[in-house]
PDB file of C-alpha atoms in Angstrom:
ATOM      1  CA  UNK S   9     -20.030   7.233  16.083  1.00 67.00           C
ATOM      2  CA  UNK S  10     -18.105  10.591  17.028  1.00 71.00           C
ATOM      3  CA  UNK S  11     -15.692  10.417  14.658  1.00 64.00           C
ATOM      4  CA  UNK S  12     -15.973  14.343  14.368  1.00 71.00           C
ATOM      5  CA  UNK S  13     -14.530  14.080  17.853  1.00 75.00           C
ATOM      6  CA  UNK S  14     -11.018  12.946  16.853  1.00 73.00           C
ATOM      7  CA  UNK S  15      -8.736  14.520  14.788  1.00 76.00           C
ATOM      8  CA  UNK S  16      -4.870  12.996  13.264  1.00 78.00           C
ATOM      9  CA  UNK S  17      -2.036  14.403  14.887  1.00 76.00           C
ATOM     10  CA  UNK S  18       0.428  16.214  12.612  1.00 75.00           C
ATOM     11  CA  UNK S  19       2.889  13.491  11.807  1.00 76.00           C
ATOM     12  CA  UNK S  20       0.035  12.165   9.525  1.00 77.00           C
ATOM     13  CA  UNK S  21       0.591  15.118   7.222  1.00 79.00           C
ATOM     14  CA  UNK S  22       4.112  13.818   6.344  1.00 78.00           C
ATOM     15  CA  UNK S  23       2.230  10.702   4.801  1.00 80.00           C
ATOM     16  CA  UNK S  24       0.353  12.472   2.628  1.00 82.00           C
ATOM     17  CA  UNK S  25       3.290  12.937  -0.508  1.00 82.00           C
ATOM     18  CA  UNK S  26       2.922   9.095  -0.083  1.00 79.00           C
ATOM     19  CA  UNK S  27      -0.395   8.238   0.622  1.00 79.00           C
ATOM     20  CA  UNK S  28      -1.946  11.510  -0.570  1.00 79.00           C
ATOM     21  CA  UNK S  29      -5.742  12.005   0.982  1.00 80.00           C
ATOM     22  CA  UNK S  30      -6.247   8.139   1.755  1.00 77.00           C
ATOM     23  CA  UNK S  31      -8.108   6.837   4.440  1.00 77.00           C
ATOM     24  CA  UNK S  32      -4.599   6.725   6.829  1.00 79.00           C
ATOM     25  CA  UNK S  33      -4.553  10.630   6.278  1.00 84.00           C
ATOM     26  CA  UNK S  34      -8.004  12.379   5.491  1.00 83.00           C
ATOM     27  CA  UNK S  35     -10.327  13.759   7.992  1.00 83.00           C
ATOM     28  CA  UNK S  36     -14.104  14.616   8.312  1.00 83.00           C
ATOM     29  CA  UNK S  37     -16.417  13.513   5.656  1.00 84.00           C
ATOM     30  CA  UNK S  38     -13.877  12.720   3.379  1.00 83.00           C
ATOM     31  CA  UNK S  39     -12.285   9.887   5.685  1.00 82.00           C
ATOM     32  CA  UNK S  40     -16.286   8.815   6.218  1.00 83.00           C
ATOM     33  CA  UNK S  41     -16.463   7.915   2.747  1.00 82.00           C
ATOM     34  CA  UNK S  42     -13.603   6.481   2.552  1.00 80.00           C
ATOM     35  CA  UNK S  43     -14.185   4.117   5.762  1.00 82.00           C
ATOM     36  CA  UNK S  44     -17.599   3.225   4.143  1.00 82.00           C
ATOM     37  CA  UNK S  45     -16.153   2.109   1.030  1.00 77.00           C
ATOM     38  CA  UNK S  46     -13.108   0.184   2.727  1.00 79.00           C
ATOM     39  CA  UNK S  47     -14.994  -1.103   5.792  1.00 81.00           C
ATOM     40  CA  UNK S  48     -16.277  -3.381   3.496  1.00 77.00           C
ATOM     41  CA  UNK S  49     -13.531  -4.935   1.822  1.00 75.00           C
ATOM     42  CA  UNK S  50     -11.650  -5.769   5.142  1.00 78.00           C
ATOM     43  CA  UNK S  51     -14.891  -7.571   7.145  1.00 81.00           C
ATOM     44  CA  UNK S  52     -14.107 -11.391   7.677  1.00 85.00           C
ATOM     45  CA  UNK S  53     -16.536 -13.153   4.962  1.00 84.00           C
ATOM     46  CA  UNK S  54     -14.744 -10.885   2.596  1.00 80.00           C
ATOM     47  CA  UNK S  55     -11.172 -11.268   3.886  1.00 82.00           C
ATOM     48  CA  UNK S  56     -12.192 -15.196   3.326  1.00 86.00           C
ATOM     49  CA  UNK S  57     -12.878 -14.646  -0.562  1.00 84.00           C
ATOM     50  CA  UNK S  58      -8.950 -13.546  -0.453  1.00 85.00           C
ATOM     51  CA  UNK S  59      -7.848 -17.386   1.027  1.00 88.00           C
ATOM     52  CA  UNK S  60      -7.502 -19.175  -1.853  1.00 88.00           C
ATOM     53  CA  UNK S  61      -4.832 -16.427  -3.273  1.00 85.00           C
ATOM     54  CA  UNK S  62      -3.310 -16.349  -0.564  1.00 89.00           C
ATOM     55  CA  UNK S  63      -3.211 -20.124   0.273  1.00 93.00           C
ATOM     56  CA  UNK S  64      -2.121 -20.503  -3.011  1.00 91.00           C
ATOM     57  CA  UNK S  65       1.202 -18.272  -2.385  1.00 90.00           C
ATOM     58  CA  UNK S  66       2.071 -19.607   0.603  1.00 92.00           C
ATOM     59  CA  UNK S  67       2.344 -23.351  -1.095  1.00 93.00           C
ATOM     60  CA  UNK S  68       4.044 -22.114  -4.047  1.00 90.00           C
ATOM     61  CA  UNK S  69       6.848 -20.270  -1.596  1.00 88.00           C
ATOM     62  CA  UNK S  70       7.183 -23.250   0.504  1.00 90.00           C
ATOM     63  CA  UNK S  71       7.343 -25.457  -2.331  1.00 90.00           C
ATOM     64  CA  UNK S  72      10.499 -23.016  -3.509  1.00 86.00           C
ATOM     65  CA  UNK S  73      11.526 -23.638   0.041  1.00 85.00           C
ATOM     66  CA  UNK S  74      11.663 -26.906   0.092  1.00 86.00           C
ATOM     67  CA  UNK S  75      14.275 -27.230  -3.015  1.00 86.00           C
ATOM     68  CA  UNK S  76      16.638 -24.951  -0.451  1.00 79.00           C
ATOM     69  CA  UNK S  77      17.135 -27.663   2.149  1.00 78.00           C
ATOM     70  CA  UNK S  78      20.628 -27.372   3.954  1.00 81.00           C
ATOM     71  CA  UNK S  79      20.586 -24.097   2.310  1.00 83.00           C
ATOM     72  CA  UNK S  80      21.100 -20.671   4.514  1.00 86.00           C
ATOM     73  CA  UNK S  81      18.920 -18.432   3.442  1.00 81.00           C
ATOM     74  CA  UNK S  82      16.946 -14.768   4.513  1.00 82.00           C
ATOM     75  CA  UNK S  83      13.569 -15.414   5.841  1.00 83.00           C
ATOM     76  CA  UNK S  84      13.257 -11.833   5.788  1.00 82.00           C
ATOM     77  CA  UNK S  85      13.575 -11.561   2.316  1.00 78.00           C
ATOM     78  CA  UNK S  86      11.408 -14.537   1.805  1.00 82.00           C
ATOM     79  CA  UNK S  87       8.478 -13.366   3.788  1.00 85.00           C
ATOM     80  CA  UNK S  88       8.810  -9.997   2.283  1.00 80.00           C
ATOM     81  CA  UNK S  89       8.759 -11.465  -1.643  1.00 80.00           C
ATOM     82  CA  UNK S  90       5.335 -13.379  -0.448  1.00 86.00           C
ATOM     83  CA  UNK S  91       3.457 -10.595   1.373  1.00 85.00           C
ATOM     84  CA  UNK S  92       4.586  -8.365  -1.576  1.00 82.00           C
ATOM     85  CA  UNK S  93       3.228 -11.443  -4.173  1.00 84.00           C
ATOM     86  CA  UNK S  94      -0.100 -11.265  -1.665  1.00 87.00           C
ATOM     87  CA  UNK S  95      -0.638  -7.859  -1.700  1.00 84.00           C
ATOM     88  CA  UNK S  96      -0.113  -7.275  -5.395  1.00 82.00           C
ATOM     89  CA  UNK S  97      -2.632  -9.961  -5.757  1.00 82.00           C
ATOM     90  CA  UNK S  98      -5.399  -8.788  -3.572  1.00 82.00           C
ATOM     91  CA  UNK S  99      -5.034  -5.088  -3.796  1.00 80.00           C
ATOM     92  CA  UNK S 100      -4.244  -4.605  -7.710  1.00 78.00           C
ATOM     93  CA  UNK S 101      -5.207  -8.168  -9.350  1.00 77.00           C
ATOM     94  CA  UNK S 102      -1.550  -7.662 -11.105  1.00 73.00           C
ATOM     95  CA  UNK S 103       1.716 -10.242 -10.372  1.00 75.00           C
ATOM     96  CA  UNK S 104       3.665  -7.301  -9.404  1.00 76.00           C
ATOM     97  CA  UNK S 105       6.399  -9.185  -9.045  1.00 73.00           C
ATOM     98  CA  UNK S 106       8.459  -7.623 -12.001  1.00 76.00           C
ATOM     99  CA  UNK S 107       7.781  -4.207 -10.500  1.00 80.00           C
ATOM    100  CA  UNK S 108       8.812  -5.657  -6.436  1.00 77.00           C
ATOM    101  CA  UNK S 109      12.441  -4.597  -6.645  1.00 80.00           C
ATOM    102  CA  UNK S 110      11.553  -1.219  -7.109  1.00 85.00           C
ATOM    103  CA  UNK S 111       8.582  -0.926  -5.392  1.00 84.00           C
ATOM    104  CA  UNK S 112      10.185  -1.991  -2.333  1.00 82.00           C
ATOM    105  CA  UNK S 113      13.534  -0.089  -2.496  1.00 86.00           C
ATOM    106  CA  UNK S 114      10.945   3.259  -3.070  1.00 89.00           C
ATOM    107  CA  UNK S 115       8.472   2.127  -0.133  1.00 86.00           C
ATOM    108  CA  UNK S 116      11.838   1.798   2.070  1.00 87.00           C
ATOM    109  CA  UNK S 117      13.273   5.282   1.017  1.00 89.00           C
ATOM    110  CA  UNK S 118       9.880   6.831   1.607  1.00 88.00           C
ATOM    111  CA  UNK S 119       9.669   5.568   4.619  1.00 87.00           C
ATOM    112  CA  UNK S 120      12.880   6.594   6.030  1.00 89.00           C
ATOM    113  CA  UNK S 121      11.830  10.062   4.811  1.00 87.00           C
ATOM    114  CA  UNK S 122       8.630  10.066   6.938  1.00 86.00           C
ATOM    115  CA  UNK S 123      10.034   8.812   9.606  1.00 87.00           C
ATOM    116  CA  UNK S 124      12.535  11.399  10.209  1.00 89.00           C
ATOM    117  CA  UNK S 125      10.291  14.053   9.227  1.00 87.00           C
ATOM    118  CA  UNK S 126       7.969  12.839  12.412  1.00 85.00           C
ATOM    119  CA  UNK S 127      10.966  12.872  15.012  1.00 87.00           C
ATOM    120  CA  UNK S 128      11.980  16.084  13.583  1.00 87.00           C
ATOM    121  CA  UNK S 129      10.380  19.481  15.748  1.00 87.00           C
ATOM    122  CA  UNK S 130      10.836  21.664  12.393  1.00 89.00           C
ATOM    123  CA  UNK S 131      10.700  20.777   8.551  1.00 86.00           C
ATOM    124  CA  UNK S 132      11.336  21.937   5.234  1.00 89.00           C
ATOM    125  CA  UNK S 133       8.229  21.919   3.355  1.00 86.00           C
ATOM    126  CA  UNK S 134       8.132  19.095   0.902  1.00 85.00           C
ATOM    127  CA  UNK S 135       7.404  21.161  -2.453  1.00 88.00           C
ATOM    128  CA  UNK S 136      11.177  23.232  -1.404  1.00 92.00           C
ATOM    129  CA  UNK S 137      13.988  21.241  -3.497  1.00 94.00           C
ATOM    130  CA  UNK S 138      15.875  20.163  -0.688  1.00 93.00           C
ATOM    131  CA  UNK S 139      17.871  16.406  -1.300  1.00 93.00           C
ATOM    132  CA  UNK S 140      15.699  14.846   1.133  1.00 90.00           C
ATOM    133  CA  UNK S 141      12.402  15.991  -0.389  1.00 90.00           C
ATOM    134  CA  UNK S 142      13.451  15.008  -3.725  1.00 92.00           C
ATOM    135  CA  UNK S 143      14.350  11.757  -3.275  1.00 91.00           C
ATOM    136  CA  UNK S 144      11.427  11.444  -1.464  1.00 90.00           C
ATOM    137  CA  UNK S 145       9.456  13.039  -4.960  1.00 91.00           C
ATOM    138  CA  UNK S 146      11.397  10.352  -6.899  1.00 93.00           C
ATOM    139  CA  UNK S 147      10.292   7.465  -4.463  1.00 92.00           C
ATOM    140  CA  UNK S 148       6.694   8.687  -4.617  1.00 91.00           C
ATOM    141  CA  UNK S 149       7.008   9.327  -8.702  1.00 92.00           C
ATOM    142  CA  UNK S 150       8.333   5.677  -8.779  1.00 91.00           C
ATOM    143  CA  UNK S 151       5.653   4.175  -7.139  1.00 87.00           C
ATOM    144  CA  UNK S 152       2.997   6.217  -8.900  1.00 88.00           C
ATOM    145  CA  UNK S 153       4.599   4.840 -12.484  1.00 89.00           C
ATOM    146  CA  UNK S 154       3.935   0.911 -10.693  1.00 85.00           C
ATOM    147  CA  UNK S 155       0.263   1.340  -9.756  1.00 82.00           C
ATOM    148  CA  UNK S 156       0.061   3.357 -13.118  1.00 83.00           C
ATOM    149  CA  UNK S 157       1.461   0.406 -15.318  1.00 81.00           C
ATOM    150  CA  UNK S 158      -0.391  -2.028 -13.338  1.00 77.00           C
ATOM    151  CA  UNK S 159      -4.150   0.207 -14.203  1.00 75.00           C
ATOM    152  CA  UNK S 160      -2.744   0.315 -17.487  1.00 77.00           C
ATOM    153  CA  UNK S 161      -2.315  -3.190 -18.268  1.00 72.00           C
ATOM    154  CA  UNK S 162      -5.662  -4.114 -17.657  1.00 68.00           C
ATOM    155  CA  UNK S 163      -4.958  -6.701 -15.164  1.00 65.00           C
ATOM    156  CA  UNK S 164      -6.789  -5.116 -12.352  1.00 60.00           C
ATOM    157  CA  UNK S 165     -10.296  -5.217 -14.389  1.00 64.00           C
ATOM    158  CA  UNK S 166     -10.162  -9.039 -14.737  1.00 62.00           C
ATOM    159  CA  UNK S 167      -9.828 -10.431 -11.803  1.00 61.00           C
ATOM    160  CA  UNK S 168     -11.390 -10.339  -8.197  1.00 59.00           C
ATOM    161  CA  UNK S 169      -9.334  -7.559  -6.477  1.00 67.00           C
ATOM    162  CA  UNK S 170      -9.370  -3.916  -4.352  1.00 71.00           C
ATOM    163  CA  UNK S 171      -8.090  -2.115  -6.985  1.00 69.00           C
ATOM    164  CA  UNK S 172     -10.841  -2.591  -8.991  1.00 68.00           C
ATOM    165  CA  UNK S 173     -13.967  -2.593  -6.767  1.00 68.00           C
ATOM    166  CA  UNK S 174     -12.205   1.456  -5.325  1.00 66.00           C
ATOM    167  CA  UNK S 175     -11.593   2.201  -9.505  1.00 65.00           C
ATOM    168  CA  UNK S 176     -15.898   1.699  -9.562  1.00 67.00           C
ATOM    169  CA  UNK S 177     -16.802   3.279  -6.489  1.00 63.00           C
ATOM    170  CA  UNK S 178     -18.424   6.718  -6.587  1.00 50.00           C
ATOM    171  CA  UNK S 179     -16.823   9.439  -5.512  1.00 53.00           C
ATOM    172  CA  UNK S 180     -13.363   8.677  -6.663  1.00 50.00           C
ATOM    173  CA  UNK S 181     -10.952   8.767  -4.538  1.00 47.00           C
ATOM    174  CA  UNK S 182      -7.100  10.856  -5.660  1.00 51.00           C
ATOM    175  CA  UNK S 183      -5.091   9.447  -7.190  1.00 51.00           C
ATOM    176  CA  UNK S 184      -3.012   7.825  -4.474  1.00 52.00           C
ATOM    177  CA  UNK S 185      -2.474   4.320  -3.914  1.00 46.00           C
ATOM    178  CA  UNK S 186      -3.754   3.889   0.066  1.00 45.00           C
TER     179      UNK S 186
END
């Protein structure tokens, strides 16, 4: 109700090459707008519509489990394939698993970045050259091309997804991903 009241701290603005003016890092009537449009999408009869998907992952994993018995394996590596599978589901409509590689060695990168841009007291302004901020440009470029590829291919349109139900909404949001 007094969202006008509260204002992000400043280690939201190193998000923003990322996440550009998404809901995580807007303010004011933008981040209303946004919150109206997301609130929906994350309230629990809608979050049910998103159980079969996801139930559906979660057997197909275990199933590739199962042929690993007496087999070491990473769980982290596992659990991070299957939310990835998840989220590419429910967010873009898209198997992104051909773009996962990438996506996550980008998401990792970028979030080093941030990171030590937020524990840092002073910065180099992203748009300066410097190594860091243009790996960081690459990371963010990369990720761009995915969601990109992913609109592109039409996949998002035909099935029951995020993606899709933002792409609709009126006014657009940028061009970021979150």
């Amino acid at each position: 109700d007094n969202h006008q009241n509260y204002h992000k701290s400043s280690e939201y603005s190193h998000m923003k090459p990322l996440l550009g003016e998404g809901l995580l890092t807007s303010e004011d009537e933008k981040w209303k707008n946004q919150r109206k449009i997301m609130a929906k999408e994350f309230h629990p009869p809608r979050i049910e519509e998103y159980f079969p998907q996801i139930s559906k992952r979660i057997h197909e994993n275990l199933l590739d489990l199962a042929t690993k018995e007496h087999q070491t394996f990473d769980v982290t590596q596992i659990l991070s394939k299957l939310t990835f599978q998840i989220a590419g589901e429910i967010f873009f409509g898209a198997n992104v698993a051909q773009f996962s590689h990438d996506a996550r060695e980008a998401l990792e990168d970028e979030t080093i970045r941030m990171n030590k841009r937020m524990r840092r007291a002073i910065n180099i302004p992203f748009v300066i050259p410097t190594p860091e901020n243009c790996k960081g440009k690459k990371s963010v470029a990369k990720l761009d091309h995915i969601v990109s590829n992913i609109m592109e291919s039409g996949e998002a349109e035909k099935s029951f997804n995020v993606l899709r139900k933002l792409m609709h909404q009126t006014p657009p949001l940028d061009n970021k991903v979150i």
